[in-house]
mmCIF file of C-alpha atoms in Angstrom:
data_model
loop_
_atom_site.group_PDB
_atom_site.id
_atom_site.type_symbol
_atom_site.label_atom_id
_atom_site.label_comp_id
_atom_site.label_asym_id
_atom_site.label_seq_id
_atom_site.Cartn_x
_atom_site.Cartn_y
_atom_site.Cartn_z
ATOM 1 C CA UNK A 1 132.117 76.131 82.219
ATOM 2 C CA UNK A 2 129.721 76.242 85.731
ATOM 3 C CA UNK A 3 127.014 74.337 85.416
ATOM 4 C CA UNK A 4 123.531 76.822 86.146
ATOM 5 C CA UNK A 5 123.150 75.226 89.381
ATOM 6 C CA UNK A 6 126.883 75.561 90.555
ATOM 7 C CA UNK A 7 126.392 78.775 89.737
ATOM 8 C CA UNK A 8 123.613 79.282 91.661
ATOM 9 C CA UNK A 9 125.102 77.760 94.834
ATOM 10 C CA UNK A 10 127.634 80.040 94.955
ATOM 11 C CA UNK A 11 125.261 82.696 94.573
ATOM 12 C CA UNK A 12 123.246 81.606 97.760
ATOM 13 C CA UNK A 13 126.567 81.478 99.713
ATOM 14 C CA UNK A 14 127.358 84.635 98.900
ATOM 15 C CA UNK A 15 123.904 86.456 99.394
ATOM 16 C CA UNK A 16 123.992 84.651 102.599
ATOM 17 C CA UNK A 17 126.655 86.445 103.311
ATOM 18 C CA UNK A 18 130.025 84.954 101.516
ATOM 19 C CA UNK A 19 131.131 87.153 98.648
ATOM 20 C CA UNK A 20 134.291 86.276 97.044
ATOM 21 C CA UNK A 21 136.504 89.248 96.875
ATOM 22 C CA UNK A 22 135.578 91.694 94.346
ATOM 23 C CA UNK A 23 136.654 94.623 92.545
ATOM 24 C CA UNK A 24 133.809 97.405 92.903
ATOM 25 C CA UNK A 25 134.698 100.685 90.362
ATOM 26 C CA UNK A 26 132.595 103.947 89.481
ATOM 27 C CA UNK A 27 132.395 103.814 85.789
ATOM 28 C CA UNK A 28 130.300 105.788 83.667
ATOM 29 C CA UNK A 29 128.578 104.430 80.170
ATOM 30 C CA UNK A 30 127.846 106.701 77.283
ATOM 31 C CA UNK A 31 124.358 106.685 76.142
ATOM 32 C CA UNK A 32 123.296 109.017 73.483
ATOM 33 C CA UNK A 33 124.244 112.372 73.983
ATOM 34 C CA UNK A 34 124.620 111.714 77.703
ATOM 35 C CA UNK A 35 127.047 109.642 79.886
ATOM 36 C CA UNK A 36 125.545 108.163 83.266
ATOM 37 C CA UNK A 37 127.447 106.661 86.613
ATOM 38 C CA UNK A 38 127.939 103.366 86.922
ATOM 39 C CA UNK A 39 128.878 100.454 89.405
ATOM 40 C CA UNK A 40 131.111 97.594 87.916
ATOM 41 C CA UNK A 41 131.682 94.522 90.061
ATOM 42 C CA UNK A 42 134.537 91.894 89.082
ATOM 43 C CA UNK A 43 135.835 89.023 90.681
ATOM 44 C CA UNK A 44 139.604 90.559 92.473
ATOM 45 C CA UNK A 45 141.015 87.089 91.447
ATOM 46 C CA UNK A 46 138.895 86.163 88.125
ATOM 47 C CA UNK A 47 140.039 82.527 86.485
ATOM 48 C CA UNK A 48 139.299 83.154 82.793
ATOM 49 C CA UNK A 49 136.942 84.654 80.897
ATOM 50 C CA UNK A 50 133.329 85.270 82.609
ATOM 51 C CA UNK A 51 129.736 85.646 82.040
ATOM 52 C CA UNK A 52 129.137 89.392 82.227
ATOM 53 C CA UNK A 53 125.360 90.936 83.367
ATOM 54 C CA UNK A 54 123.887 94.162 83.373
ATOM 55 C CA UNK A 55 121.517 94.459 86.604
ATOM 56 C CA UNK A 56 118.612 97.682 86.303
ATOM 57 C CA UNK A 57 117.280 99.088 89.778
ATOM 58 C CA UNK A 58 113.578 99.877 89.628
ATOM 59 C CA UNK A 59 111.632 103.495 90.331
ATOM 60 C CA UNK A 60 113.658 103.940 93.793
ATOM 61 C CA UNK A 61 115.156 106.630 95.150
ATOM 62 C CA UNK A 62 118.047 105.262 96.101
ATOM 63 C CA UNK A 63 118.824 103.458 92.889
ATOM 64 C CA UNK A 64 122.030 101.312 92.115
ATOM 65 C CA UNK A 65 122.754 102.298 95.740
ATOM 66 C CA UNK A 66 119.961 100.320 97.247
ATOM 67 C CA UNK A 67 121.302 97.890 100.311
ATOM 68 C CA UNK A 68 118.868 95.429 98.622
ATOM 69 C CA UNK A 69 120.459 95.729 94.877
ATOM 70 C CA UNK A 70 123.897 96.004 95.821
ATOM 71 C CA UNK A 71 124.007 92.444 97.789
ATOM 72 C CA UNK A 72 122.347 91.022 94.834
ATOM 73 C CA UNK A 73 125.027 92.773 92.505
ATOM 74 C CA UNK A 74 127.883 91.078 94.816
ATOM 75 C CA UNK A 75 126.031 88.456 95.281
ATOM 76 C CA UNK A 76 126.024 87.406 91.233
ATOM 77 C CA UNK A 77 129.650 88.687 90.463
ATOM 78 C CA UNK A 78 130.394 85.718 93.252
ATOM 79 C CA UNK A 79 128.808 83.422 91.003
ATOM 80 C CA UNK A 80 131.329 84.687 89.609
ATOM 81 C CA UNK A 81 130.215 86.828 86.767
ATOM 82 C CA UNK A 82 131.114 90.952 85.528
ATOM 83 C CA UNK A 83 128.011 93.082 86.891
ATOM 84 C CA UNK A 84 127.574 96.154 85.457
ATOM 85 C CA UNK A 85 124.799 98.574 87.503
ATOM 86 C CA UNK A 86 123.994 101.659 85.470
ATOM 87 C CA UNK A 87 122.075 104.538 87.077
ATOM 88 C CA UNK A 88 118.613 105.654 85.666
ATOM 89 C CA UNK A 89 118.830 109.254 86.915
ATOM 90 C CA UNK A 90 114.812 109.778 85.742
ATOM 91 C CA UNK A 91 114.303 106.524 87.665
ATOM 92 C CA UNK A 92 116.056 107.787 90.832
ATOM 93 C CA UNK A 93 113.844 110.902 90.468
ATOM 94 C CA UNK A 94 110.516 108.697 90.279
ATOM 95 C CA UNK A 95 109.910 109.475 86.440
ATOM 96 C CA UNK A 96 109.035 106.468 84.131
ATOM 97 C CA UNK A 97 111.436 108.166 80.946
ATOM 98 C CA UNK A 98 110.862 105.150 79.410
ATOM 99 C CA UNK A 99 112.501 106.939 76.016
ATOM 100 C CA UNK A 100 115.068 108.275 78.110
ATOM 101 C CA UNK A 101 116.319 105.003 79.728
ATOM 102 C CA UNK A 102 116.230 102.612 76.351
ATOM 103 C CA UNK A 103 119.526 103.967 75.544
ATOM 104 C CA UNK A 104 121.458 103.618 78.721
ATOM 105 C CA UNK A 105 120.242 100.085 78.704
ATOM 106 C CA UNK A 106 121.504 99.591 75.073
ATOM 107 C CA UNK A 107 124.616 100.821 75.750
ATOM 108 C CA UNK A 108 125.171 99.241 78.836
ATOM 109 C CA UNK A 109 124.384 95.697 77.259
ATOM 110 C CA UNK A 110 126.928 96.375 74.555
ATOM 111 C CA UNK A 111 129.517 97.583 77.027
ATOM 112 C CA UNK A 112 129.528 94.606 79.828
ATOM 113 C CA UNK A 113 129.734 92.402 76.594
ATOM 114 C CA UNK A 114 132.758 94.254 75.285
ATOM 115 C CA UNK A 115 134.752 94.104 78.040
ATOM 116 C CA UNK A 116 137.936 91.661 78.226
ATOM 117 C CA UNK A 117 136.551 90.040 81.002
ATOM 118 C CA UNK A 118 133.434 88.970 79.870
ATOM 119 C CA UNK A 119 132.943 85.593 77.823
ATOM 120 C CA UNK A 120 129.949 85.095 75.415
ATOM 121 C CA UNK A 121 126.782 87.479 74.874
ATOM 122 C CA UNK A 122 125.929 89.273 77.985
ATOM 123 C CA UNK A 123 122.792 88.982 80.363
ATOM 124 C CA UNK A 124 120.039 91.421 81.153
ATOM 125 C CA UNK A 125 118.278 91.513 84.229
ATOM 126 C CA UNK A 126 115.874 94.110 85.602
ATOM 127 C CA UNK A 127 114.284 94.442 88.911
ATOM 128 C CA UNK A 128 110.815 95.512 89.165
ATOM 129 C CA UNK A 129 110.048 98.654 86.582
ATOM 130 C CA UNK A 130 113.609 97.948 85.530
ATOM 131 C CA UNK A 131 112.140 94.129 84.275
ATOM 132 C CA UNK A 132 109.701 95.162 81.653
ATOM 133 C CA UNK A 133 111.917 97.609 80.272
ATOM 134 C CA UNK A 134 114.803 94.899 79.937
ATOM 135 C CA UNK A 135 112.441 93.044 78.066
ATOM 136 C CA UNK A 136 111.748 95.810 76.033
ATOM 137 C CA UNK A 137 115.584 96.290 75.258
ATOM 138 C CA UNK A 138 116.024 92.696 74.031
ATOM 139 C CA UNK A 139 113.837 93.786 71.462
ATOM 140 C CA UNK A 140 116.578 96.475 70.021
ATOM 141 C CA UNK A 141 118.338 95.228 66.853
ATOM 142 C CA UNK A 142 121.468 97.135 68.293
ATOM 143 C CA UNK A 143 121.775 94.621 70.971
ATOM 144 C CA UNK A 144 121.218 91.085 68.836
ATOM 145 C CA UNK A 145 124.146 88.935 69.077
ATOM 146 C CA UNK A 146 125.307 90.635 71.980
ATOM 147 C CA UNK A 147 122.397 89.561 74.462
ATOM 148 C CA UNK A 148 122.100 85.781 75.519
ATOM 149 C CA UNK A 149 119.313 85.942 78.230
ATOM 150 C CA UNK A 150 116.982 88.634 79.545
ATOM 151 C CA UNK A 151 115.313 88.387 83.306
ATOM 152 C CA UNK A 152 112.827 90.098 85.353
ATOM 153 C CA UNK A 153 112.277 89.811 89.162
ATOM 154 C CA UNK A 154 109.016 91.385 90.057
ATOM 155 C CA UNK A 155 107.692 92.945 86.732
ATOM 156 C CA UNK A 156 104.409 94.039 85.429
ATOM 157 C CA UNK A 157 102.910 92.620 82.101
ATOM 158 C CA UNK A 158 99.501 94.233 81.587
ATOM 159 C CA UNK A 159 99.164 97.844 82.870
ATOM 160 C CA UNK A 160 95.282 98.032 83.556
ATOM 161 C CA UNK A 161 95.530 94.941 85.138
ATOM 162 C CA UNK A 162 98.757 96.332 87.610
ATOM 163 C CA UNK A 163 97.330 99.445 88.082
ATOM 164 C CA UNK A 164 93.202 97.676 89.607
ATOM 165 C CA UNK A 165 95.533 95.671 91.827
ATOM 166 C CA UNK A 166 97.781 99.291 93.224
ATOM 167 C CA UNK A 167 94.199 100.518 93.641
ATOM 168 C CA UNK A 168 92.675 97.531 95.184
ATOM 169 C CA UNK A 169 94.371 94.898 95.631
ATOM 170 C CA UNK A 170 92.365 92.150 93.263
ATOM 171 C CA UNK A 171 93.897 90.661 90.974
ATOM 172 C CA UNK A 172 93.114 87.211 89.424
ATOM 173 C CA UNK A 173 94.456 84.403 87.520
ATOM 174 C CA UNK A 174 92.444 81.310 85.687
ATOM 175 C CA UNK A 175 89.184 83.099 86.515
ATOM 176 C CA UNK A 176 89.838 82.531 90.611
ATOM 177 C CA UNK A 177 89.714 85.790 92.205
ATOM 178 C CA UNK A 178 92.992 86.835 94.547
ATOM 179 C CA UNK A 179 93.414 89.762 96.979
ATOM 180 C CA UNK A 180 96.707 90.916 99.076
ATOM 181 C CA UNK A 181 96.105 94.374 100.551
ATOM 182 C CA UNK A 182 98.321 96.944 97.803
ATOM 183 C CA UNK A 183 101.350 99.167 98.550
ATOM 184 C CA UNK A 184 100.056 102.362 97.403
ATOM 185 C CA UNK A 185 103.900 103.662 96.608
ATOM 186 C CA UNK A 186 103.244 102.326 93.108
ATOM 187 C CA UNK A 187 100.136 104.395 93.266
ATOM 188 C CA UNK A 188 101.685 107.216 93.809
ATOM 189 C CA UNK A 189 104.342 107.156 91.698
ATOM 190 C CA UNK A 190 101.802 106.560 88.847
ATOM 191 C CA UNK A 191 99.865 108.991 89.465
ATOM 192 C CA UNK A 192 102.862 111.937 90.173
ATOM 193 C CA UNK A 193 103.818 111.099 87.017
ATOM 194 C CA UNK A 194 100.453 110.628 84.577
ATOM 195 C CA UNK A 195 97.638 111.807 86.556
ATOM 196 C CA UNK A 196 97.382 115.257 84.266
ATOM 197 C CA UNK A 197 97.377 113.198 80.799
ATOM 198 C CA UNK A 198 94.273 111.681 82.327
ATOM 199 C CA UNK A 199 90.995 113.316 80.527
ATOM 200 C CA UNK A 200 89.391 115.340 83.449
ATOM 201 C CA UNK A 201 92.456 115.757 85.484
ATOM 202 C CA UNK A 202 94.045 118.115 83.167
ATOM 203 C CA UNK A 203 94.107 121.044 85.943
ATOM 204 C CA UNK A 204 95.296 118.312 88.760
ATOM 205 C CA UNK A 205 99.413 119.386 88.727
ATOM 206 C CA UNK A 206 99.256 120.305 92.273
ATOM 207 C CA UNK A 207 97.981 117.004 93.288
ATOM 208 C CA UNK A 208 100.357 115.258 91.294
ATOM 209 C CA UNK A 209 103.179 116.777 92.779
ATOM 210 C CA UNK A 210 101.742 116.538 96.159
ATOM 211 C CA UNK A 211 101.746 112.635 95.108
ATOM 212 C CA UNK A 212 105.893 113.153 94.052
ATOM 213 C CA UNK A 213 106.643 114.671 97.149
ATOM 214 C CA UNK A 214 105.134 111.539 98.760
ATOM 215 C CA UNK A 215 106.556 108.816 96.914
ATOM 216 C CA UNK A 216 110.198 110.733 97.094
ATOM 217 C CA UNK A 217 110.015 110.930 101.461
ATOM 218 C CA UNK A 218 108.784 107.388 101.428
ATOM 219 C CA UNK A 219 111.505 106.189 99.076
ATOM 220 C CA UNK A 220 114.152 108.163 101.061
ATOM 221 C CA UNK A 221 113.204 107.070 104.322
ATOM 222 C CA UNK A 222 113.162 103.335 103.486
ATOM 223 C CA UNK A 223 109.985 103.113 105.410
ATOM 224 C CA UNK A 224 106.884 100.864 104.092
ATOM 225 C CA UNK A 225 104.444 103.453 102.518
ATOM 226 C CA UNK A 226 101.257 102.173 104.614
ATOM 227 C CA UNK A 227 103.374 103.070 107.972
ATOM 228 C CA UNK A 228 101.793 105.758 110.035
ATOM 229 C CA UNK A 229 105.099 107.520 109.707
ATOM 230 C CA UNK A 230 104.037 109.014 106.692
ATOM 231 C CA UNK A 231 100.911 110.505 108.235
ATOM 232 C CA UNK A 232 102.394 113.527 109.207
ATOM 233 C CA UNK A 233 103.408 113.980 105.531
ATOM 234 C CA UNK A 234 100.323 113.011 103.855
ATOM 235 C CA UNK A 235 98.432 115.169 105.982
ATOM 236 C CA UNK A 236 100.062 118.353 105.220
ATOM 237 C CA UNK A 237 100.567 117.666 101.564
ATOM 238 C CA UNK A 238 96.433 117.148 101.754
ATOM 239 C CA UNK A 239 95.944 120.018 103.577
ATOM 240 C CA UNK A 240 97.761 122.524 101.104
ATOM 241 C CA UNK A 241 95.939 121.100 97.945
ATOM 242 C CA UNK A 242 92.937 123.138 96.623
ATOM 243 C CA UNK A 243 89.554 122.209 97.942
ATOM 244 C CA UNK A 244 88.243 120.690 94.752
ATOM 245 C CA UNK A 245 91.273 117.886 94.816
ATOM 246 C CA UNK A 246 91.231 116.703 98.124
ATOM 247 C CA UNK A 247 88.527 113.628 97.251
ATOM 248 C CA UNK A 248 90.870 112.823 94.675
ATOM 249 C CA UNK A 249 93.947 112.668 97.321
ATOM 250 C CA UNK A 250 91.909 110.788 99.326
ATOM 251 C CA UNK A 251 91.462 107.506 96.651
ATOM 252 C CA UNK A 252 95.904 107.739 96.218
ATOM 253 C CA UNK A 253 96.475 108.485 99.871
ATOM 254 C CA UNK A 254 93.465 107.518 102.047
ATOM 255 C CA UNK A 255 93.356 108.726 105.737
ATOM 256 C CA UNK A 256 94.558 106.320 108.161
ATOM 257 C CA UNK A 257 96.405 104.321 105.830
ATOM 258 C CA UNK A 258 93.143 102.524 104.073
ATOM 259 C CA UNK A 259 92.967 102.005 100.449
ATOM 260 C CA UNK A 260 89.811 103.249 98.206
ATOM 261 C CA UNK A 261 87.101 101.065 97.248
ATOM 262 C CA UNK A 262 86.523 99.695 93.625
ATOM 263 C CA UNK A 263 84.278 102.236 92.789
ATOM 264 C CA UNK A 264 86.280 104.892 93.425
ATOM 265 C CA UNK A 265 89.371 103.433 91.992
ATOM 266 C CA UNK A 266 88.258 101.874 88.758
ATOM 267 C CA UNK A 267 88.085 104.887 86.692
ATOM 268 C CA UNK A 268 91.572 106.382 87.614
ATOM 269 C CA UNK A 269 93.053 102.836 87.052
ATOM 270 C CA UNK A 270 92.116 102.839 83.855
ATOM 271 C CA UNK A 271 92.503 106.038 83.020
ATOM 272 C CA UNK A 272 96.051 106.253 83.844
ATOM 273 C CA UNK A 273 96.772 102.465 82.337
ATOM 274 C CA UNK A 274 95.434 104.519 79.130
ATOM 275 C CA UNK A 275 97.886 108.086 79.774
ATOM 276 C CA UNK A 276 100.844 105.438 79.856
ATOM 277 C CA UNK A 277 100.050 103.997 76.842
ATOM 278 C CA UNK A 278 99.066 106.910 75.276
ATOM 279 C CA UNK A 279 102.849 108.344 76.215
ATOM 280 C CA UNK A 280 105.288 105.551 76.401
ATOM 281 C CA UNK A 281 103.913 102.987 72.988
ATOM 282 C CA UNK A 282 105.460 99.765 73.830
ATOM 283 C CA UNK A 283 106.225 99.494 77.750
ATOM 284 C CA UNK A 284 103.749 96.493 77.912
ATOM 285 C CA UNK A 285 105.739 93.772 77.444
ATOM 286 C CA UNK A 286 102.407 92.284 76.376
ATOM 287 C CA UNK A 287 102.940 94.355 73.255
ATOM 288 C CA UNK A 288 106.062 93.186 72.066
ATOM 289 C CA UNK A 289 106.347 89.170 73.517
ATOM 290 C CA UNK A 290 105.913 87.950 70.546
ATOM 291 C CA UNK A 291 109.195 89.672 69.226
ATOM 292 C CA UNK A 292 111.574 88.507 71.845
ATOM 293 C CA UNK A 293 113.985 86.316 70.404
ATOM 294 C CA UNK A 294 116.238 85.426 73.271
ATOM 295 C CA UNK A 295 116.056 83.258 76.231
ATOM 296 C CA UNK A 296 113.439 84.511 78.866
ATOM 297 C CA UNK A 297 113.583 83.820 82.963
ATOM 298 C CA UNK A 298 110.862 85.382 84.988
ATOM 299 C CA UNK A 299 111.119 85.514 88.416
ATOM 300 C CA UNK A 300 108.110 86.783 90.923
ATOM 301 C CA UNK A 301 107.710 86.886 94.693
ATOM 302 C CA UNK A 302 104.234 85.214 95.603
ATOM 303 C CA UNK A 303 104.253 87.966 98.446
ATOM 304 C CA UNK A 304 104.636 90.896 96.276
ATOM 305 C CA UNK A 305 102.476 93.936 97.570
ATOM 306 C CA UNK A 306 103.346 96.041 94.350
ATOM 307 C CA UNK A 307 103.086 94.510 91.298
ATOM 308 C CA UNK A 308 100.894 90.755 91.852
ATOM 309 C CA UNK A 309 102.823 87.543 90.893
ATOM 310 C CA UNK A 310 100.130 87.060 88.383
ATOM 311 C CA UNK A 311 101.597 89.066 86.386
ATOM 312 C CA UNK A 312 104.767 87.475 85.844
ATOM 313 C CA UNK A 313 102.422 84.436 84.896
ATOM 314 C CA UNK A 314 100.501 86.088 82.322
ATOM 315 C CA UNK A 315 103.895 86.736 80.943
ATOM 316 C CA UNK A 316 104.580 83.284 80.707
ATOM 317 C CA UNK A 317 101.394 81.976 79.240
ATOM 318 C CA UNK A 318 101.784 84.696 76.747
ATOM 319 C CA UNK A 319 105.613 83.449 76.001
ATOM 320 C CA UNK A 320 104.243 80.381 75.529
ATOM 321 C CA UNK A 321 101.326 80.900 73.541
ATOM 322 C CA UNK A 322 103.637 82.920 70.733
ATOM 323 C CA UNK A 323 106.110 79.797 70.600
ATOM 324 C CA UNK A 324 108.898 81.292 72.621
ATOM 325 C CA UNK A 325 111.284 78.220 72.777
ATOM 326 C CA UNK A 326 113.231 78.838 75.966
ATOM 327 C CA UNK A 327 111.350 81.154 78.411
ATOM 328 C CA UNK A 328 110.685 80.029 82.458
ATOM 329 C CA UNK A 329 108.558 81.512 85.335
ATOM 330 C CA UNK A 330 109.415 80.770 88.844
ATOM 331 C CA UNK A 331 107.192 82.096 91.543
ATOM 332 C CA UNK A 332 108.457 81.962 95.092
ATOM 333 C CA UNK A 333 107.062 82.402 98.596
ATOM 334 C CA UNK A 334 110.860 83.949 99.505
ATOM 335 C CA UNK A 335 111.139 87.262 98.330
ATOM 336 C CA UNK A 336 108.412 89.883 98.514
ATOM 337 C CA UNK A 337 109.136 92.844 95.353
ATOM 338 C CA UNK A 338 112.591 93.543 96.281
ATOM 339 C CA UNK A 339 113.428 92.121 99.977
ATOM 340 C CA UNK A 340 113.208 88.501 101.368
ATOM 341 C CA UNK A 341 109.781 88.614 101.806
ATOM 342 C CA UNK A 342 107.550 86.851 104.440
ATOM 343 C CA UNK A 343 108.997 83.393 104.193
ATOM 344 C CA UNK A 344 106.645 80.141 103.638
ATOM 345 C CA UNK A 345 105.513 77.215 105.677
ATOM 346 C CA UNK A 346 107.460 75.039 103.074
ATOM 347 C CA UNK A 347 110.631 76.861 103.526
ATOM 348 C CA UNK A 348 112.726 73.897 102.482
ATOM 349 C CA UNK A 349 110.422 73.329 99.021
ATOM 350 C CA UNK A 350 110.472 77.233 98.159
ATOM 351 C CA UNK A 351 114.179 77.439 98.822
ATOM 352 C CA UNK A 352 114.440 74.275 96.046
ATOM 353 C CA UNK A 353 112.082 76.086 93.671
ATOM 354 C CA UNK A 354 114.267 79.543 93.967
ATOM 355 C CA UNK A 355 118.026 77.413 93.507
ATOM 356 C CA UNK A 356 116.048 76.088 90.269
ATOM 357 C CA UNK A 357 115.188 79.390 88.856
ATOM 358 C CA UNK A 358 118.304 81.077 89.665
ATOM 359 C CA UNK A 359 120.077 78.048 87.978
ATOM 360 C CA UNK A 360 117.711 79.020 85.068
ATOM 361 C CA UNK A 361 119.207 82.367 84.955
ATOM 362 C CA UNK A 362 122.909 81.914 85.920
ATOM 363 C CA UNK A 363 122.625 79.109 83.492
ATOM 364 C CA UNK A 364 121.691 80.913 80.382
ATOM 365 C CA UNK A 365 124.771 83.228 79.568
#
């Protein structure tokens, strides 16, 4: 069997732009009363049985299809492994479903570990929104025996603390406060989807699906959400809201491209950290730590604009402090939330610390 690391070179090679030759089909995976698309990835020439992964896209628009997620897809079957990619469709559509996706996730799990292909208990990795969730789902009896690691690149742990950081951009950890200007498409997204369950903002549906319409031509036009591109759009999405709801526009989508000051923001973070809760019991993976059972690898750009790194360490420390056994947190200065991020002055030293947290992950099924 590949050793983690071995694994991990071949992974590099390939996202650098070596993929072994691989079978790519359009599958689709029955979940509940619903079946959903699918992208399977296989070695063309497999030797043996191999570790098989399910991979979960995050709140994007393009979804599975995302240039991004498919390299990494290709880039682990090289490694070589099964990938299975299921579609979210309430994910490609911007909508948390949190309910909606636990059972695509369970059955995708159950089928990348059923197929003849695959070797052992499967792996479960989710990107971004898709990471707290696949913690969630190695919480689901259904899925014990079958799951042999769970990761998350880029994932939240505590809501009101995610949500002051899309606001502001503070965030802290060991009592030192941190800053790194926020990409308000998380803020958006939020607030299209939860902004009415807030207390006061009952009467605010126009506004939230002003916000939607946002976060949708931002996500299809692969264009960083503080580019003046989106002016234009933000706007006339401003201009056609009532009267009363423009101040409130103006903290999610600022003129100019500026972000709204702590006093402003505070009370909407935590309101709609509270309307999440309030809707979707159990997202926080902060909630349900102590009940993961499997191994853990956490994985968090240090340049992240979305969700803070700090997050992913909180994770950590609270894996820690409930006696998980075989959990690890790698931050790195090479990848931003989903991309390659802004690089580091100790290129050579980051690119060790990455190869020894994907070893951590290819190394666990």
């Amino acid at each position: 069997m590949l050793s983690g690391y071995r694994r991990a070179m071949r992974y590099s090679r390939a996202w650098a732009g070596n993929p072994i030759p691989l079978r790519e089909d359009e599958i689709t995976v029955a979940a509940g009363p619903r079946s959903v698309p699918a992208t399977l990835f296989v070695p063309a020439r497999p030797r043996g049985p191999l570790p098989g992964w399910v991979v979960l896209h995050g709140l994007t628009r393009p979804g599975r299809a995302h240039p991004s997620l498919l390299r990494f897809c290709r880039a682990l079957a090289s490694s070589p492994a099964v990938v299975l990619c299921p579609e979210v469709p309430e994910w490609r559509e911007l909508r948390l479903a949190p309910r909606e996706a636990q059972p695509i996730i369970r059955s995708s799990v159950l089928a990348v570990a059923g197929r003849p292909e695959t070797e052992g208990p499967a792996g479960l990795l989710g990107f971004s929104f898709g990471a707290p969730q696949a913690l969630l789902a190695a919480t689901d009896p259904a899925v014990e025996g079958t799951l042999g690691c769970v990761a998350g690149f880029g994932g939240f742990f505590d809501l009101d603390a995610t949500l002051r950081f899309l606001f502001t951009g503070h965030h802290a950890w060991e009592g030192r406060p941190l800053h790194r200007r926020p990409d308000p498409y998380g803020r958006w997204v939020v607030g299209a989807n939860y902004l009415t369950a807030v207390p006061g903002y009952e009467r605010a549906g126009p506004l939230a699906e002003a916000l939607h319409t946002l976060a949708v031509a931002a996500g299809e036009r692969q264009i960083e959400s503080w580019d003046p591109a989106h002016d234009p759009v933000k706007d006339a999405l401003r201009a056609g809201l009532p009267a009363e709801l423009r101040p409130v526009w103006d903290v999610f989508a600022p003129a100019g491209g500026g972000d709204p000051t702590q006093e402003q923001a505070a009370p909407l973070a935590h309101g709609l950290a509270e309307a999440i809760r309030a809707d979707a019991v159990g997202l926080e993976p902060r909630h349900h730590i102590e009940a993961l059972r499997t191994p853990v690898r956490l994985l968090h750009g240090s340049g992240d604009a979305l969700i803070p790194y700090t997050e992913t360490l909180r994770a950590g420390r609270a894996l820690s402090r409930a006696g998980h056994r075989d959990a690890r947190v790698t931050i790195t200065g090479l990848f931003a939330h989903s991309g390659e991020g802004e690089g580091s002055g100790r290129r050579t030293v980051e690119a060790l610390r990455l190869l020894r947290g994907l070893a951590g992950v290819l190394g666990a099924v």
